GROMACS .gro file of C-alpha atoms in nm:
model
  334
    1MET     CA    1   0.000   0.000   0.000
    2ILE     CA    2   0.301   0.229   0.004
    3TRP     CA    3   0.232   0.301  -0.363
    4LEU     CA    4  -0.113   0.429  -0.263
    5MET     CA    5   0.041   0.667  -0.009
    6LEU     CA    6   0.283   0.804  -0.269
    7ALA     CA    7   0.012   0.837  -0.533
    8ALA     CA    8  -0.220   1.016  -0.289
    9GLY     CA    9   0.054   1.260  -0.189
   10LEU     CA   10   0.139   1.340  -0.550
   11ALA     CA   11  -0.229   1.376  -0.635
   12ALA     CA   12  -0.274   1.625  -0.348
   13LEU     CA   13   0.029   1.820  -0.470
   14ALA     CA   14  -0.107   1.839  -0.825
   15MET     CA   15  -0.461   1.917  -0.712
   16THR     CA   16  -0.338   2.202  -0.492
   17ALA     CA   17  -0.171   2.357  -0.797
   18GLY     CA   18  -0.501   2.333  -0.984
   19LEU     CA   19  -0.697   2.482  -0.693
   20ARG     CA   20  -0.449   2.768  -0.676
   21ARG     CA   21  -0.499   2.850  -1.043
   22TYR     CA   22  -0.876   2.828  -0.997
   23ALA     CA   23  -0.870   3.057  -0.693
   24LEU     CA   24  -0.657   3.315  -0.875
   25SER     CA   25  -0.886   3.310  -1.180
   26ARG     CA   26  -1.195   3.360  -0.961
   27SER     CA   27  -1.028   3.608  -0.723
   28LEU     CA   28  -1.088   3.376  -0.428
   29LEU     CA   29  -0.827   3.550  -0.219
   30ASP     CA   30  -0.769   3.597   0.150
   31ILE     CA   31  -0.730   3.975   0.173
   32PRO     CA   32  -0.515   4.096   0.464
   33ASN     CA   33  -0.685   4.304   0.731
   34ALA     CA   34  -0.602   4.434   1.077
   35ARG     CA   35  -0.649   4.087   1.226
   36SER     CA   36  -0.451   3.894   0.964
   37SER     CA   37  -0.107   3.742   1.013
   38HIS     CA   38  -0.015   3.777   0.645
   39SER     CA   39   0.051   4.089   0.436
   40LEU     CA   40  -0.027   3.982   0.077
   41PRO     CA   41  -0.356   3.864  -0.083
   42THR     CA   42  -0.328   3.486  -0.103
   43PRO     CA   43  -0.549   3.221  -0.269
   44ARG     CA   44  -0.752   3.012  -0.026
   45GLY     CA   45  -0.933   2.680  -0.030
   46GLY     CA   46  -0.631   2.461  -0.104
   47GLY     CA   47  -0.723   2.219   0.175
   48LEU     CA   48  -0.974   2.057  -0.056
   49SER     CA   49  -0.680   1.882  -0.221
   50PHE     CA   50  -0.600   1.663   0.079
   51VAL     CA   51  -0.968   1.630   0.174
   52ILE     CA   52  -1.056   1.477  -0.164
   53THR     CA   53  -0.741   1.267  -0.207
   54PHE     CA   54  -0.759   1.133   0.150
   55MET     CA   55  -1.124   1.034   0.113
   56LEU     CA   56  -1.069   0.860  -0.222
   57ALA     CA   57  -0.759   0.678  -0.099
   58ALA     CA   58  -0.940   0.577   0.222
   59LEU     CA   59  -1.209   0.417   0.006
   60ALA     CA   60  -0.930   0.221  -0.166
   61LEU     CA   61  -0.804   0.105   0.175
   62GLY     CA   62  -1.154  -0.010   0.261
   63TRP     CA   63  -1.187  -0.188  -0.074
   64ASN     CA   64  -0.867  -0.378   0.001
   65GLY     CA   65  -0.988  -0.479   0.346
   66LEU     CA   66  -0.742  -0.258   0.535
   67LEU     CA   67  -1.011  -0.041   0.694
   68ALA     CA   68  -1.327  -0.154   0.874
   69PRO     CA   69  -1.649  -0.036   0.702
   70SER     CA   70  -1.771   0.125   1.024
   71HIS     CA   71  -1.450   0.328   1.058
   72LEU     CA   72  -1.470   0.427   0.693
   73ALA     CA   73  -1.830   0.544   0.731
   74GLY     CA   74  -1.753   0.736   1.049
   75LEU     CA   75  -1.443   0.913   0.923
   76LEU     CA   76  -1.565   0.999   0.576
   77GLY     CA   77  -1.915   1.095   0.687
   78ALA     CA   78  -1.802   1.323   0.969
   79GLY     CA   79  -1.501   1.463   0.783
   80GLY     CA   80  -1.700   1.515   0.464
   81LEU     CA   81  -1.977   1.707   0.644
   82VAL     CA   82  -1.728   1.934   0.821
   83ALA     CA   83  -1.543   1.995   0.493
   84VAL     CA   84  -1.867   2.089   0.314
   85ILE     CA   85  -1.958   2.332   0.592
   86GLY     CA   86  -1.610   2.482   0.576
   87PHE     CA   87  -1.622   2.505   0.196
   88MET     CA   88  -1.954   2.690   0.209
   89ASP     CA   89  -1.817   2.924   0.475
   90ASP     CA   90  -1.502   2.984   0.267
   91HIS     CA   91  -1.719   3.092  -0.028
   92GLY     CA   92  -1.977   3.292   0.164
   93HIS     CA   93  -2.080   3.304   0.525
   94ILE     CA   94  -2.264   3.064   0.754
   95ALA     CA   95  -2.387   3.191   1.090
   96ALA     CA   96  -2.185   3.057   1.383
   97ARG     CA   97  -2.486   2.876   1.533
   98TRP     CA   98  -2.551   2.681   1.213
   99ARG     CA   99  -2.183   2.592   1.177
  100LEU     CA  100  -2.182   2.469   1.536
  101LEU     CA  101  -2.495   2.262   1.478
  102GLY     CA  102  -2.335   2.101   1.174
  103HIS     CA  103  -2.020   2.031   1.373
  104PHE     CA  104  -2.214   1.853   1.648
  105LEU     CA  105  -2.402   1.649   1.387
  106ALA     CA  106  -2.070   1.545   1.233
  107ALA     CA  107  -1.929   1.458   1.575
  108GLY     CA  108  -2.236   1.252   1.659
  109TRP     CA  109  -2.212   1.067   1.328
  110GLY     CA  110  -1.846   0.985   1.381
  111LEU     CA  111  -1.899   0.871   1.740
  112ALA     CA  112  -2.190   0.648   1.643
  113TRP     CA  113  -1.989   0.461   1.380
  114LEU     CA  114  -1.671   0.433   1.586
  115GLY     CA  115  -1.853   0.304   1.894
  116GLY     CA  116  -1.840   0.620   2.102
  117LEU     CA  117  -1.583   0.709   2.363
  118PRO     CA  118  -1.417   0.394   2.503
  119PRO     CA  119  -1.363   0.348   2.879
  120LEU     CA  120  -1.071   0.564   2.990
  121LEU     CA  121  -0.874   0.602   3.312
  122VAL     CA  122  -0.853   0.970   3.414
  123PHE     CA  123  -0.619   1.015   3.712
  124GLY     CA  124  -0.715   0.668   3.830
  125TRP     CA  125  -1.091   0.720   3.786
  126GLU     CA  126  -1.253   0.505   3.518
  127LEU     CA  127  -1.481   0.687   3.278
  128HIS     CA  128  -1.722   0.425   3.145
  129SER     CA  129  -2.066   0.592   3.149
  130ALA     CA  130  -2.220   0.567   2.801
  131TRP     CA  131  -2.414   0.894   2.815
  132LEU     CA  132  -2.129   1.088   2.975
  133GLY     CA  133  -1.888   0.940   2.721
  134ALA     CA  134  -2.117   1.052   2.437
  135VAL     CA  135  -2.135   1.408   2.571
  136LEU     CA  136  -1.762   1.433   2.638
  137GLY     CA  137  -1.679   1.269   2.305
  138ALA     CA  138  -1.892   1.518   2.112
  139LEU     CA  139  -1.748   1.817   2.299
  140TYR     CA  140  -1.397   1.686   2.244
  141LEU     CA  141  -1.446   1.646   1.868
  142VAL     CA  142  -1.620   1.982   1.819
  143TRP     CA  143  -1.356   2.164   2.021
  144LEU     CA  144  -1.072   1.992   1.834
  145LEU     CA  145  -1.208   2.078   1.490
  146ASN     CA  146  -1.268   2.439   1.591
  147LEU     CA  147  -0.933   2.483   1.761
  148TYR     CA  148  -0.766   2.350   1.448
  149ASN     CA  149  -0.942   2.625   1.256
  150PHE     CA  150  -0.824   2.882   1.513
  151MET     CA  151  -0.466   2.758   1.491
  152ASP     CA  152  -0.452   2.772   1.110
  153GLY     CA  153  -0.334   3.132   1.111
  154ILE     CA  154   0.023   3.135   0.980
  155ASP     CA  155   0.192   2.964   0.686
  156GLY     CA  156   0.247   2.591   0.722
  157ILE     CA  157   0.161   2.553   1.090
  158ALA     CA  158  -0.158   2.344   1.054
  159SER     CA  159  -0.004   2.121   0.788
  160ILE     CA  160   0.314   2.061   0.988
  161GLU     CA  161   0.113   1.983   1.301
  162ALA     CA  162  -0.103   1.726   1.118
  163ILE     CA  163   0.200   1.552   0.963
  164CYS     CA  164   0.390   1.535   1.294
  165VAL     CA  165   0.087   1.406   1.485
  166CYS     CA  166   0.007   1.141   1.224
  167LEU     CA  167   0.365   1.013   1.199
  168GLY     CA  168   0.384   1.007   1.577
  169GLY     CA  169   0.061   0.809   1.586
  170CYS     CA  170   0.213   0.558   1.343
  171LEU     CA  171   0.507   0.506   1.579
  172LEU     CA  172   0.269   0.449   1.869
  173TYR     CA  173   0.083   0.182   1.671
  174ALA     CA  174   0.410   0.010   1.586
  175LEU     CA  175   0.514   0.025   1.952
  176VAL     CA  176   0.203  -0.158   2.076
  177GLY     CA  177   0.214  -0.416   1.797
  178HIS     CA  178  -0.071  -0.291   1.578
  179PRO     CA  179   0.097  -0.192   1.249
  180GLU     CA  180  -0.228  -0.261   1.059
  181ALA     CA  181  -0.374   0.056   1.216
  182LEU     CA  182  -0.112   0.294   1.080
  183TRP     CA  183  -0.242   0.315   0.723
  184LEU     CA  184  -0.495   0.592   0.789
  185PRO     CA  185  -0.263   0.833   0.974
  186LEU     CA  186   0.011   0.759   0.721
  187LEU     CA  187  -0.232   0.837   0.439
  188LEU     CA  188  -0.336   1.165   0.601
  189ALA     CA  189   0.029   1.263   0.650
  190ALA     CA  190   0.104   1.187   0.283
  191THR     CA  191  -0.186   1.391   0.144
  192VAL     CA  192  -0.118   1.688   0.374
  193ALA     CA  193   0.250   1.674   0.274
  194GLY     CA  194   0.144   1.719  -0.088
  195PHE     CA  195  -0.046   2.032   0.013
  196LEU     CA  196   0.239   2.157   0.235
  197PHE     CA  197   0.460   2.192  -0.073
  198TRP     CA  198   0.240   2.492  -0.164
  199ASN     CA  199   0.164   2.603   0.193
  200PHE     CA  200   0.517   2.609   0.337
  201PRO     CA  201   0.625   2.963   0.433
  202PRO     CA  202   0.588   3.181   0.239
  203ALA     CA  203   0.255   3.016   0.150
  204ARG     CA  204   0.127   3.029  -0.206
  205ILE     CA  205  -0.219   2.909  -0.099
  206PHE     CA  206  -0.408   2.866   0.230
  207MET     CA  207  -0.604   2.555   0.327
  208GLY     CA  208  -0.921   2.741   0.433
  209ASP     CA  209  -1.189   2.629   0.679
  210ALA     CA  210  -1.273   2.322   0.471
  211GLY     CA  211  -0.922   2.186   0.521
  212SER     CA  212  -0.860   2.292   0.881
  213GLY     CA  213  -1.195   2.170   1.010
  214PHE     CA  214  -1.152   1.840   0.828
  215LEU     CA  215  -0.809   1.789   0.983
  216GLY     CA  216  -0.941   1.868   1.329
  217ILE     CA  217  -1.226   1.619   1.330
  218VAL     CA  218  -1.036   1.344   1.146
  219LEU     CA  219  -0.743   1.366   1.389
  220GLY     CA  220  -0.992   1.355   1.676
  221LEU     CA  221  -1.160   1.045   1.534
  222LEU     CA  222  -0.825   0.878   1.471
  223ALA     CA  223  -0.743   0.929   1.838
  224LEU     CA  224  -1.074   0.765   1.936
  225GLN     CA  225  -1.008   0.479   1.696
  226ALA     CA  226  -0.670   0.435   1.865
  227ALA     CA  227  -0.835   0.434   2.209
  228TRP     CA  228  -1.041   0.127   2.115
  229ILE     CA  229  -0.717  -0.055   2.036
  230ASN     CA  230  -0.550   0.053   2.360
  231PRO     CA  231  -0.684   0.330   2.590
  232LEU     CA  232  -0.330   0.456   2.646
  233LEU     CA  233  -0.305   0.535   2.275
  234PHE     CA  234  -0.575   0.800   2.315
  235TRP     CA  235  -0.357   0.982   2.567
  236GLY     CA  236  -0.061   0.939   2.331
  237TRP     CA  237  -0.253   1.113   2.052
  238LEU     CA  238  -0.370   1.386   2.290
  239ILE     CA  239  -0.010   1.446   2.394
  240LEU     CA  240   0.096   1.469   2.028
  241LEU     CA  241  -0.175   1.734   1.970
  242GLY     CA  242  -0.049   1.936   2.267
  243VAL     CA  243   0.080   2.247   2.086
  244PHE     CA  244  -0.258   2.320   1.931
  245VAL     CA  245  -0.466   2.211   2.231
  246VAL     CA  246  -0.275   2.425   2.481
  247ASP     CA  247  -0.242   2.741   2.269
  248ALA     CA  248  -0.606   2.741   2.158
  249THR     CA  249  -0.751   2.649   2.498
  250PHE     CA  250  -0.533   2.892   2.693
  251THR     CA  251  -0.616   3.173   2.451
  252LEU     CA  252  -0.988   3.098   2.456
  253GLY     CA  253  -0.989   3.087   2.836
  254ARG     CA  254  -0.830   3.431   2.871
  255ARG     CA  255  -1.065   3.582   2.615
  256LEU     CA  256  -1.369   3.431   2.787
  257LEU     CA  257  -1.257   3.575   3.120
  258ARG     CA  258  -1.247   3.921   2.960
  259GLY     CA  259  -1.597   3.873   2.820
  260GLU     CA  260  -1.486   3.894   2.457
  261ARG     CA  261  -1.681   3.744   2.169
  262VAL     CA  262  -1.472   3.434   2.117
  263TYR     CA  263  -1.610   3.367   1.768
  264GLU     CA  264  -1.471   3.694   1.633
  265ALA     CA  265  -1.138   3.695   1.447
  266HIS     CA  266  -0.831   3.798   1.647
  267ARG     CA  267  -0.452   3.772   1.654
  268SER     CA  268  -0.392   3.683   2.018
  269HIS     CA  269  -0.277   3.320   1.999
  270ALA     CA  270   0.075   3.252   2.124
  271TYR     CA  271   0.189   3.142   1.777
  272GLN     CA  272   0.061   3.469   1.629
  273TYR     CA  273   0.246   3.680   1.885
  274ALA     CA  274   0.555   3.465   1.825
  275SER     CA  275   0.541   3.514   1.447
  276ARG     CA  276   0.521   3.892   1.493
  277GLN     CA  277   0.800   3.892   1.750
  278HIS     CA  278   1.031   3.688   1.527
  279GLY     CA  279   0.925   3.871   1.212
  280SER     CA  280   0.844   3.557   1.012
  281HIS     CA  281   0.610   3.259   1.001
  282ARG     CA  282   0.879   3.005   0.914
  283PRO     CA  283   1.069   2.987   1.246
  284VAL     CA  284   0.743   2.949   1.439
  285SER     CA  285   0.607   2.672   1.218
  286LEU     CA  286   0.942   2.492   1.230
  287ALA     CA  287   0.950   2.536   1.610
  288VAL     CA  288   0.615   2.359   1.628
  289ALA     CA  289   0.769   2.064   1.442
  290ALA     CA  290   1.068   2.068   1.679
  291ILE     CA  291   0.843   2.069   1.988
  292ASN     CA  292   0.635   1.786   1.845
  293LEU     CA  293   0.931   1.566   1.756
  294GLY     CA  294   1.170   1.664   2.033
  295TRP     CA  295   0.934   1.678   2.332
  296LEU     CA  296   0.579   1.558   2.276
  297LEU     CA  297   0.662   1.244   2.076
  298PRO     CA  298   0.914   1.113   2.332
  299VAL     CA  299   0.668   1.176   2.617
  300ALA     CA  300   0.389   0.996   2.428
  301LEU     CA  301   0.619   0.701   2.356
  302VAL     CA  302   0.723   0.678   2.723
  303VAL     CA  303   0.361   0.691   2.845
  304VAL     CA  304   0.253   0.413   2.609
  305ALA     CA  305   0.567   0.198   2.638
  306PHE     CA  306   0.574   0.201   3.020
  307GLN     CA  307   0.195   0.207   3.061
  308LEU     CA  308   0.199   0.519   3.274
  309ASP     CA  309  -0.115   0.705   3.378
  310GLY     CA  310  -0.224   0.876   3.057
  311ALA     CA  311  -0.380   1.184   3.217
  312THR     CA  312  -0.072   1.243   3.431
  313GLY     CA  313   0.156   1.201   3.129
  314THR     CA  314  -0.055   1.448   2.932
  315LEU     CA  315  -0.033   1.702   3.213
  316VAL     CA  316   0.345   1.662   3.228
  317ALA     CA  317   0.370   1.708   2.851
  318TYR     CA  318   0.152   2.021   2.861
  319VAL     CA  319   0.329   2.209   3.142
  320PRO     CA  320   0.615   2.347   2.925
  321LEU     CA  321   0.360   2.435   2.655
  322ILE     CA  322   0.157   2.634   2.909
  323LEU     CA  323   0.474   2.820   3.008
  324LEU     CA  324   0.537   2.898   2.640
  325ALA     CA  325   0.179   3.023   2.605
  326VAL     CA  326   0.237   3.257   2.899
  327LYS     CA  327   0.574   3.369   2.759
  328TYR     CA  328   0.418   3.459   2.424
  329HIS     CA  329   0.114   3.631   2.579
  330ALA     CA  330  -0.150   3.387   2.454
  331GLY     CA  331  -0.493   3.544   2.486
  332LYS     CA  332  -0.360   3.893   2.573
  333ARG     CA  333  -0.554   4.176   2.413
  334GLU     CA  334  -0.352   4.345   2.138
   0.00000   0.00000   0.00000
């Protein structure tokens, strides 16, 4: 199946080029404003390249018996709905309440097909209530897809995060002796890598809400799929997602405390302050990769390999990220 991964990555690369030409011809540009982190009008909507190639290649995996039909239905149904909502919002505007409703419907669909939230140990307390698991699972997925949208604000950062998380997830599967489960994250990494060729700083096209929302919910569902294999794997995936989870959650918390409208655009995430302080997107996006590979991945591997308490390991992994969020003024009013 390696040939499928390579073909999907190349297809995403070629499709992104086509989407860029289409966006330029139709003037589908992201115009800089006071709340933007870029300075030049840039085509948007390139995320459709990895959305489409991932979904088609996932169908091929299912056809070859490498993906359970229930997982295929859950991932493609939920991811497809979120991508459609994002695509419509990219080309017009959908009220926040209707977007949120669609996101919860997508989360519910994905949870239903994947079997919901599996029993998890949280600081020694077992979470096994079906209704509580459904509520927490839906909130987790909706928050993850929205925070991914919030964090897609500078060149390359969302693509690099997805690739690092997926490759880290593949290593976790290999560690616990389930190599058959690594095809989906490997496929997602390959397709996003094809897009990253065009999105690496300085970006020649942005992924848009269709791409960022799709990545958020698919990564969330992959973590739940991993949890059914081994509950510790869920914590491993959550650790790998730490940069985005901490920055977005810390920023949202500070803005809520000030009574701000959290759905309005802003430039107060730690990564946005960092990009302005360092005068470029590239060092910040590359720093995210370094944190993922140099800190979060080793912690995730240790937690899973030594069967440590997952919640405690996640807290340990997040502490330096919280300190970075404070250092870079996450959530501070500009």
